[in-house]
mmCIF file of C-alpha atoms and ligand atoms in Angstrom:
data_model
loop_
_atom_site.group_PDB
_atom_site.id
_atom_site.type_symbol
_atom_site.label_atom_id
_atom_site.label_comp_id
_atom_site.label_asym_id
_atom_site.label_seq_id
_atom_site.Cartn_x
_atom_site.Cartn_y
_atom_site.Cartn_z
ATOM 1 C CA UNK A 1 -24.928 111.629 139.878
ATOM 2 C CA UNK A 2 -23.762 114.032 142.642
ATOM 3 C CA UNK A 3 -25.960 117.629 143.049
ATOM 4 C CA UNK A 4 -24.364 120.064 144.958
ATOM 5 C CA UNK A 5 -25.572 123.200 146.578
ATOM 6 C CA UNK A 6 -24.463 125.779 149.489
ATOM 7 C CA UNK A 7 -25.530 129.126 150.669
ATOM 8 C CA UNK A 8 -29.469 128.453 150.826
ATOM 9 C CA UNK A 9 -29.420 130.350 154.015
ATOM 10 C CA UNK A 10 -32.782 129.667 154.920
ATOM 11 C CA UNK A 11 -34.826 131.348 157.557
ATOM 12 C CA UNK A 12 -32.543 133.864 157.775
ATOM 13 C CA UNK A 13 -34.992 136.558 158.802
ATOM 14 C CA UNK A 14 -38.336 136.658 159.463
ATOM 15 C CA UNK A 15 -41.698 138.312 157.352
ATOM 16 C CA UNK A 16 -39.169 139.527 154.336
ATOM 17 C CA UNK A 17 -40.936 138.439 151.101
ATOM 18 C CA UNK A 18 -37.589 137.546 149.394
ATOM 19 C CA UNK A 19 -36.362 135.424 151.816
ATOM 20 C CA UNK A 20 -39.594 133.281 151.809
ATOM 21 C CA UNK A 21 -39.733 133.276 148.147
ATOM 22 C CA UNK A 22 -36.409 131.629 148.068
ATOM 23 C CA UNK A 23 -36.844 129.328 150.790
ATOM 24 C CA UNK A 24 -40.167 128.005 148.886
ATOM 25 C CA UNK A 25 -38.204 127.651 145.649
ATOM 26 C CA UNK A 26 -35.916 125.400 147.624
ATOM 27 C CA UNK A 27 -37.792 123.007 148.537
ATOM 28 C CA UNK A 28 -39.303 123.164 144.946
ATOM 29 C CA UNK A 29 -35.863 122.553 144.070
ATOM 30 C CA UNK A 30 -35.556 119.627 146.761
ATOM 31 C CA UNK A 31 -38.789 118.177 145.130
ATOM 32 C CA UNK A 32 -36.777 118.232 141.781
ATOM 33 C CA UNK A 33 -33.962 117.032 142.148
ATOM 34 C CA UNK A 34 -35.782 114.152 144.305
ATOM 35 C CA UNK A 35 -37.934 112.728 141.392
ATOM 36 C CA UNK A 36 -35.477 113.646 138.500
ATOM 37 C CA UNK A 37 -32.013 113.553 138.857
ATOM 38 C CA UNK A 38 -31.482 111.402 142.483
ATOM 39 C CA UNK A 39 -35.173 109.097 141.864
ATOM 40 C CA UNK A 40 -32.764 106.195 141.282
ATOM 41 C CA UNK A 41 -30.014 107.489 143.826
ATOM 42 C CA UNK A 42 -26.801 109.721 143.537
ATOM 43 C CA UNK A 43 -25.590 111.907 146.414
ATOM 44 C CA UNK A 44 -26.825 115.005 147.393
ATOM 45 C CA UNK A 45 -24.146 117.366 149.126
ATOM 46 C CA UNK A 46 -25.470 120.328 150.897
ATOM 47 C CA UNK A 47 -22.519 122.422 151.595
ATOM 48 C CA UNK A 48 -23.226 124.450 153.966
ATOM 49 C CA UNK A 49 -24.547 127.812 154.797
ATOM 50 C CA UNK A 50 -27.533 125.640 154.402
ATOM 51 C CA UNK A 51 -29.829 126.903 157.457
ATOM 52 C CA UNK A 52 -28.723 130.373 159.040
ATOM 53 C CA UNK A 53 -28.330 130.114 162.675
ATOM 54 C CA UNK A 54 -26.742 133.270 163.530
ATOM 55 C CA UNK A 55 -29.409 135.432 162.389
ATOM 56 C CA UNK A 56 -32.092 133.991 164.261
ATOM 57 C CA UNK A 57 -33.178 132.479 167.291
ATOM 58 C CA UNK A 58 -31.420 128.434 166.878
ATOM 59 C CA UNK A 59 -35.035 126.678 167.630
ATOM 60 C CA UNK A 60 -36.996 128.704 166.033
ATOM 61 C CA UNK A 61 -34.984 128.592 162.564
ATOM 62 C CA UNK A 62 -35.082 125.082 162.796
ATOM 63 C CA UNK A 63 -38.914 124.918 163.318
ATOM 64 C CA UNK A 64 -39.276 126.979 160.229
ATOM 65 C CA UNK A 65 -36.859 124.860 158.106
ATOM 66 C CA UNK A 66 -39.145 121.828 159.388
ATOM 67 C CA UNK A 67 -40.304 121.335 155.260
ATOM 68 C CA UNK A 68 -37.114 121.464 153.911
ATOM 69 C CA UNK A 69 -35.285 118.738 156.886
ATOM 70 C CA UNK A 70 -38.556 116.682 156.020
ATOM 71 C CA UNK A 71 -37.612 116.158 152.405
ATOM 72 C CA UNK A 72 -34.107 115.876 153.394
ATOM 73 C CA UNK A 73 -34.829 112.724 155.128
ATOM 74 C CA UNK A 74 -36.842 111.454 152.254
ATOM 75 C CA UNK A 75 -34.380 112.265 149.691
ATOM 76 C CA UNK A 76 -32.239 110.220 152.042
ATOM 77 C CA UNK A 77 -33.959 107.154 151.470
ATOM 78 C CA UNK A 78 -32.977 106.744 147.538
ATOM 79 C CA UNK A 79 -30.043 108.955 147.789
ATOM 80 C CA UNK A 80 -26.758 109.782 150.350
ATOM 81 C CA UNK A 81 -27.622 112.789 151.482
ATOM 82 C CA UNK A 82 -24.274 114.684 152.986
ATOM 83 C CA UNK A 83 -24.280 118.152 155.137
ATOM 84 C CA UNK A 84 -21.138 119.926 155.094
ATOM 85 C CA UNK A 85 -20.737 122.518 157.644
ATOM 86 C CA UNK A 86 -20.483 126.341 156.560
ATOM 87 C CA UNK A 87 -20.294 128.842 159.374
ATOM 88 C CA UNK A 88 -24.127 129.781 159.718
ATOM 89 C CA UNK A 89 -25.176 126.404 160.549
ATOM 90 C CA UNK A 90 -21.417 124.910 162.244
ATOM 91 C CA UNK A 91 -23.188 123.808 165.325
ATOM 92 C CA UNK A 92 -25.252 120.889 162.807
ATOM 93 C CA UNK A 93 -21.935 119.118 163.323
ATOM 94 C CA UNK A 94 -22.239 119.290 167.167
ATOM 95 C CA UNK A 95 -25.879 118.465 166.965
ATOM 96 C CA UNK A 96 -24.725 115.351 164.589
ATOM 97 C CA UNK A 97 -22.363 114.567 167.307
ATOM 98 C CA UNK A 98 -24.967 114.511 169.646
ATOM 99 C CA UNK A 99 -27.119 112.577 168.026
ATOM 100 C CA UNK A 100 -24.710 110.044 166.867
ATOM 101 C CA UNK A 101 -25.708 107.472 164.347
ATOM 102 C CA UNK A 102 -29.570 108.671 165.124
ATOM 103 C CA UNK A 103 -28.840 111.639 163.294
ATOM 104 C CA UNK A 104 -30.746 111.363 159.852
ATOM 105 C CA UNK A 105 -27.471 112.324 157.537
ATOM 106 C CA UNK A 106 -23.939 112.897 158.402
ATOM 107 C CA UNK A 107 -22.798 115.831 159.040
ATOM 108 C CA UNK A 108 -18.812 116.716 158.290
ATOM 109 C CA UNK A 109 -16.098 119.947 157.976
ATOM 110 C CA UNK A 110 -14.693 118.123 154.947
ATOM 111 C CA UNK A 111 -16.202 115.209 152.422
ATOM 112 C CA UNK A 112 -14.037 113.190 149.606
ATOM 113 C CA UNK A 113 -16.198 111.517 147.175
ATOM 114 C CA UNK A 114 -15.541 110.115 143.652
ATOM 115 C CA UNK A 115 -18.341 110.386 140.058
ATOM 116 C CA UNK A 116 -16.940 107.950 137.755
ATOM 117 C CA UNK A 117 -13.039 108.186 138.555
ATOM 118 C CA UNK A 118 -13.273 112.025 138.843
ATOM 119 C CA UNK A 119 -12.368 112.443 141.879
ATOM 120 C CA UNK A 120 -13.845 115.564 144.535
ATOM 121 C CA UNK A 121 -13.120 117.110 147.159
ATOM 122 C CA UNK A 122 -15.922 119.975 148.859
ATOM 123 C CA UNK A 123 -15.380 122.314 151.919
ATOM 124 C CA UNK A 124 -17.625 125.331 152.783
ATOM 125 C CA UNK A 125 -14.900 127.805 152.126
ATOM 126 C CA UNK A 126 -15.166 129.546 155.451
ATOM 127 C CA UNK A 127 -11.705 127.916 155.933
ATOM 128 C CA UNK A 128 -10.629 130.015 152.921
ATOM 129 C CA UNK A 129 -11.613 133.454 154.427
ATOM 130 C CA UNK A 130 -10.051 132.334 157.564
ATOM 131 C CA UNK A 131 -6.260 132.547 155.439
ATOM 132 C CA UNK A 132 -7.355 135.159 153.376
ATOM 133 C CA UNK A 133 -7.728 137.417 156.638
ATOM 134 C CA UNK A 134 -4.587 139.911 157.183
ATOM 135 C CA UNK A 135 -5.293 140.094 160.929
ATOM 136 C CA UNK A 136 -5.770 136.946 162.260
ATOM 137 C CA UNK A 137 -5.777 133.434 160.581
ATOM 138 C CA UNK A 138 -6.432 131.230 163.518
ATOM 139 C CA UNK A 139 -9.184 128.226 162.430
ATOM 140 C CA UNK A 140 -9.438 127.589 166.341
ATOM 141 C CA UNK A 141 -10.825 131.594 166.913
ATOM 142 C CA UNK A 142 -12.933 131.409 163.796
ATOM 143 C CA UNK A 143 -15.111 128.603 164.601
ATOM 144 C CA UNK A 144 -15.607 129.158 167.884
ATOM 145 C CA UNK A 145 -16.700 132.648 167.101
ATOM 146 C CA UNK A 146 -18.833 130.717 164.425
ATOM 147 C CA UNK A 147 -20.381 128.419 166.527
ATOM 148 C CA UNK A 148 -20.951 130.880 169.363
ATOM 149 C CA UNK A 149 -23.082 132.896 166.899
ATOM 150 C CA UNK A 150 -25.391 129.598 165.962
ATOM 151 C CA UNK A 151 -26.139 129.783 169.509
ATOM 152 C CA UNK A 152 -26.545 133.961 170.358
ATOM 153 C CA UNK A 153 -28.396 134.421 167.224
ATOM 154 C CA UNK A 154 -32.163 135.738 168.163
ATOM 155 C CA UNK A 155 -34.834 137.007 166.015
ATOM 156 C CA UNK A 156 -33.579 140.440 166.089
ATOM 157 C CA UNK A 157 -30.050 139.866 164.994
ATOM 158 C CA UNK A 158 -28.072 140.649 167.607
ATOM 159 C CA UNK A 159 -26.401 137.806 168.073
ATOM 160 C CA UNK A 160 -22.745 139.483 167.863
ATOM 161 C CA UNK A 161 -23.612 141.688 171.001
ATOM 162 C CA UNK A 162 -24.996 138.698 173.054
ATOM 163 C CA UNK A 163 -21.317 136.837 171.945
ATOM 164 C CA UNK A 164 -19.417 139.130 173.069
ATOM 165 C CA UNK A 165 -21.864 139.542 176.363
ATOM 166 C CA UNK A 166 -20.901 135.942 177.102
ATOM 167 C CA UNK A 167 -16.915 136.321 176.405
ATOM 168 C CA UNK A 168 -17.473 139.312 179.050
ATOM 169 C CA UNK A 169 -18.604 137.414 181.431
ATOM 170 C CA UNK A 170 -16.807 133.978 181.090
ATOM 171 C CA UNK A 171 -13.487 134.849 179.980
ATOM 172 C CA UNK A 172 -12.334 130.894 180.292
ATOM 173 C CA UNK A 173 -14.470 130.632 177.167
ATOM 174 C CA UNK A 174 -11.498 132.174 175.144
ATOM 175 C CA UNK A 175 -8.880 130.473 177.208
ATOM 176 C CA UNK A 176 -8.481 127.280 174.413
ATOM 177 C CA UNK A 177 -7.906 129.522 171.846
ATOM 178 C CA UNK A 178 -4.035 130.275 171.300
ATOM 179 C CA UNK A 179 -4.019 133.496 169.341
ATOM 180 C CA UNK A 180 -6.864 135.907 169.158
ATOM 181 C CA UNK A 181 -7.574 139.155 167.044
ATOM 182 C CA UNK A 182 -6.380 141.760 168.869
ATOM 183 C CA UNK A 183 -9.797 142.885 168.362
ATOM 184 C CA UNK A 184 -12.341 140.222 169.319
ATOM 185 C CA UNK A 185 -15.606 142.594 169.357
ATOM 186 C CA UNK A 186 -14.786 144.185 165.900
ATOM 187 C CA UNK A 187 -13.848 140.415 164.516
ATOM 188 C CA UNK A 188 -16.902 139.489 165.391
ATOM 189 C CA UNK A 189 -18.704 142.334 164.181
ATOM 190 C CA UNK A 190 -16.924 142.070 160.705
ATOM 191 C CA UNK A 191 -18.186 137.957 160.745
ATOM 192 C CA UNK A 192 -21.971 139.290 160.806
ATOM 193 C CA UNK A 193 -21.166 141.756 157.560
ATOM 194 C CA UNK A 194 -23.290 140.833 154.383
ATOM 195 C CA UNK A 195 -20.753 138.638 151.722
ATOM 196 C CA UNK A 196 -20.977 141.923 149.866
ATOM 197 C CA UNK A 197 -19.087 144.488 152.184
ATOM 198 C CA UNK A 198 -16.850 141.533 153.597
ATOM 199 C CA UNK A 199 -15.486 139.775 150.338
ATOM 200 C CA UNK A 200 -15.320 143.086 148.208
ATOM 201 C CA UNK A 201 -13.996 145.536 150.890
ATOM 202 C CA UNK A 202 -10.492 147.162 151.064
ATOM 203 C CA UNK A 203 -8.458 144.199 151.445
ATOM 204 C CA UNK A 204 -10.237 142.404 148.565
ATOM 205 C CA UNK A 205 -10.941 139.011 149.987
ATOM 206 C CA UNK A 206 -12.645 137.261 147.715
ATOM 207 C CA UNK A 207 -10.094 137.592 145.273
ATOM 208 C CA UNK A 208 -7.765 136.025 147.928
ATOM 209 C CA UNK A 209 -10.051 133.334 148.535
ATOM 210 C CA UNK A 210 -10.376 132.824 144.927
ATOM 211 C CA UNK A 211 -6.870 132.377 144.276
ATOM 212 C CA UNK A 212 -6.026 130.087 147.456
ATOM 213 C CA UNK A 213 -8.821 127.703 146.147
ATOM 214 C CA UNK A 214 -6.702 127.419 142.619
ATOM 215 C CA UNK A 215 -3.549 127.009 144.350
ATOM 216 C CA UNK A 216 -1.807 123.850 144.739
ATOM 217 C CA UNK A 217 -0.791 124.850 148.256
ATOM 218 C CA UNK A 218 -4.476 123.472 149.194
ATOM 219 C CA UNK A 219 -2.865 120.332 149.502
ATOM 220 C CA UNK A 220 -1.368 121.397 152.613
ATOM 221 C CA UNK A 221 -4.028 123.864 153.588
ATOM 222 C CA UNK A 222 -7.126 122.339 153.310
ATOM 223 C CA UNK A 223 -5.479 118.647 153.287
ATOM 224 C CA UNK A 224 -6.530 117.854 149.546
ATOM 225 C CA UNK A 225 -5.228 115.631 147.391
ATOM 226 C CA UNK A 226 -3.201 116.979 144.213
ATOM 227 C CA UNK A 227 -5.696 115.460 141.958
ATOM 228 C CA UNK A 228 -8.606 115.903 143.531
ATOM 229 C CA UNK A 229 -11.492 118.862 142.010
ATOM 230 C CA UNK A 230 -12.021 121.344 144.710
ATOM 231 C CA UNK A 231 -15.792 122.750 145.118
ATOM 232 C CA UNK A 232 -16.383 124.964 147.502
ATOM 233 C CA UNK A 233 -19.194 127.688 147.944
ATOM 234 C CA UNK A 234 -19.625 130.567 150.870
ATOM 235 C CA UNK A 235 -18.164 133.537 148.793
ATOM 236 C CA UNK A 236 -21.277 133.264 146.780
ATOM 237 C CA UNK A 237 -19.969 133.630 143.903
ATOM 238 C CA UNK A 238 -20.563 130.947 141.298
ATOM 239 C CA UNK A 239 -17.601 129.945 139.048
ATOM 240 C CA UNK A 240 -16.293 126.944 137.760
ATOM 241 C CA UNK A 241 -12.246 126.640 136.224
ATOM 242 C CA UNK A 242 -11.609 123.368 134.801
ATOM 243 C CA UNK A 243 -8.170 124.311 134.473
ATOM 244 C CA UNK A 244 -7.306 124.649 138.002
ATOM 245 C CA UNK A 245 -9.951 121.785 139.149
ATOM 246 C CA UNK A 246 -11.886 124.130 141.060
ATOM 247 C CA UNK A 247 -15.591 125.305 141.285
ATOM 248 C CA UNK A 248 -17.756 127.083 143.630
ATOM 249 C CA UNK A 249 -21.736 126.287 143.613
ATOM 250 C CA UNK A 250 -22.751 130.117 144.349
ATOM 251 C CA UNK A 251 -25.454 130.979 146.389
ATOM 252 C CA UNK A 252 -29.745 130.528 146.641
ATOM 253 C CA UNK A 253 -30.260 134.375 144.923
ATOM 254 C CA UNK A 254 -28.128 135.513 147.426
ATOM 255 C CA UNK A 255 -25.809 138.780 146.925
ATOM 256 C CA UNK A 256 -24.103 138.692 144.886
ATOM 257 C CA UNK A 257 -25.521 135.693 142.847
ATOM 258 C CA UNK A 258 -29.001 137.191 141.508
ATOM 259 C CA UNK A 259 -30.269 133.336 140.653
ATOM 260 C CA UNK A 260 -30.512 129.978 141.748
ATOM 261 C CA UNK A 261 -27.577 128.446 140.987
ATOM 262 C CA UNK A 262 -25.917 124.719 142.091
ATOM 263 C CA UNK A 263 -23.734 122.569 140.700
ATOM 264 C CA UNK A 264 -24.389 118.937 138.592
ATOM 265 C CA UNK A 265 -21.883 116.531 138.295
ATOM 266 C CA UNK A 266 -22.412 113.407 135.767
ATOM 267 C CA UNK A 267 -19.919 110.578 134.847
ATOM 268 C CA UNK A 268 -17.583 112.479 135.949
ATOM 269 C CA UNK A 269 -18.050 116.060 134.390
ATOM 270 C CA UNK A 270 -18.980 118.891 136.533
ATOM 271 C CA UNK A 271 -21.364 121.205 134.899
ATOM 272 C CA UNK A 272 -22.671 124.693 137.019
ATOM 273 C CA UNK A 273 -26.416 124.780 136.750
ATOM 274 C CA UNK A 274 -29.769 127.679 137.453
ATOM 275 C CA UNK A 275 -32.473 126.233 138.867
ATOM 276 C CA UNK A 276 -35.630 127.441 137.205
ATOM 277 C CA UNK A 277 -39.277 126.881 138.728
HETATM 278 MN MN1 LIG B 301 -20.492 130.875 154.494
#
């Protein structure tokens, strides 16, 4: 039994009603999933987007998901527990790093795992967006934008301006990065735009993203195998084609997914799922 489930983004802001009513169903759901489907063990993938560090201060988001990484490591006990970076919480994996083998789950960009010879393959899908950009597709530029943010981000949300305050001052911190957007403020302003404005805008990227995940061309772009199942999540837009072996998990009531939604996979069949208190 695997469970999947991305996009939680937990503590994204502070004193908003929704966002705690979500974050309490999740650990609701944690509870679950802990003494039903996992009590005898399974693997539970979190992929990614899990925590949001760019909206708030890095510490203090982690404080407040203190619950939900305290059930973690029980769940991890009976089951495999496996993070899978997204671009909200990308600096886990250098906190995993770190860590090393003290950290309480692993922490990855990419995980392979097989349910009764079906055989998976999840990524965040930020990696998607990256080659569904028309500007600039660099990976390199992308997550170190990414990352940068997990660090800037305060409780007021300003964690774009305080990036691009640091590039100001230490240029050298772009100097690894081989081709940038010719606009680095406005790329990073267009990072911090809800899923709604960025995947449904003029150049309709999450119909891009969409169709690279169904292409066979992952094999070379993500490094999949041809007959692995993709699931991804991060466009938050549940879905799940059987045809072209590919699935996305859909967000924690996040826009636009108005539910709690996750994905199930048993002896080998991967069913999309609503949580319901
Ligand atoms: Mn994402």
């Amino acid at each position: 039994m695997i469970i999947v489930v991305s996009d939680v983004h937990m503590a994204e802001r502070l004193n908003d009603r929704q966002v705690e009513a979500d974050d309490a169903m999740f650990l609701e759901f944690l509870d679950r999933i802990a003494s039903d489907q996992l009590s005898s063990g399974g693997h539970l993938v979190l992929l990614g987007d899990i925590v949001d560090l760019w909206r708030r201060d890095f510490g203090r988001a982690l404080m407040d998901s203190e619950s939900m990484l305290s059930k973690l490591v029980e769940i991890s006990r009976k089951a495999t527990v496996h993070y899978v970076a997204g671009n909200h919480d990308l600096h886990m994996l250098r906190m995993c790093e770190l860590a090393g083998s003290r950290f309480p789950f692993e922490v990855t960009k990419t995980l392979p795992l097989e349910d009764d010879g079906t055989k998976l393959f999840f990524i965040h899908g930020y990696q998607l967006e990256v080659l569904a950009n028309p500007y600039c597709k660099s990976m390199t530029a992308y997550e170190t934008f990414a990352e940068g943010l997990c660090l800037a981000g305060d409780d007021t949300g300003n964690a774009a301006d305080k990036l691009w305050d640091t590039f100001k001052v230490a240029k050298s911190a772009l100097d690894g990065i081989k081709r940038l957007p010719s606009d680095v403020k406005g790329a990073i302003d267009s990072m911090m735009q809800s899923p709604g404005i960025r995947m449904t805008g003029p150049h309709n990227v999450r119909t891009i993203v969409e169709q690279l995940a169904s292409s066979m061309a992952r094999v070379v772009y993500l490094g999949m195998k041809p007959d692995e199942f993709l699931i991804f999540g991060h466009t938050h837009r549940p879905f799940c084609d059987q045809k072209n072996h590919v699935a996305n998990t859909g967000s924690w009531n996040k826009e636009p997914c108005d539910y709690y939604s996750f994905i199930e996979i048993d002896e080998g069949h991967i069913t999309p799922k609503t949580f319901l208190p």
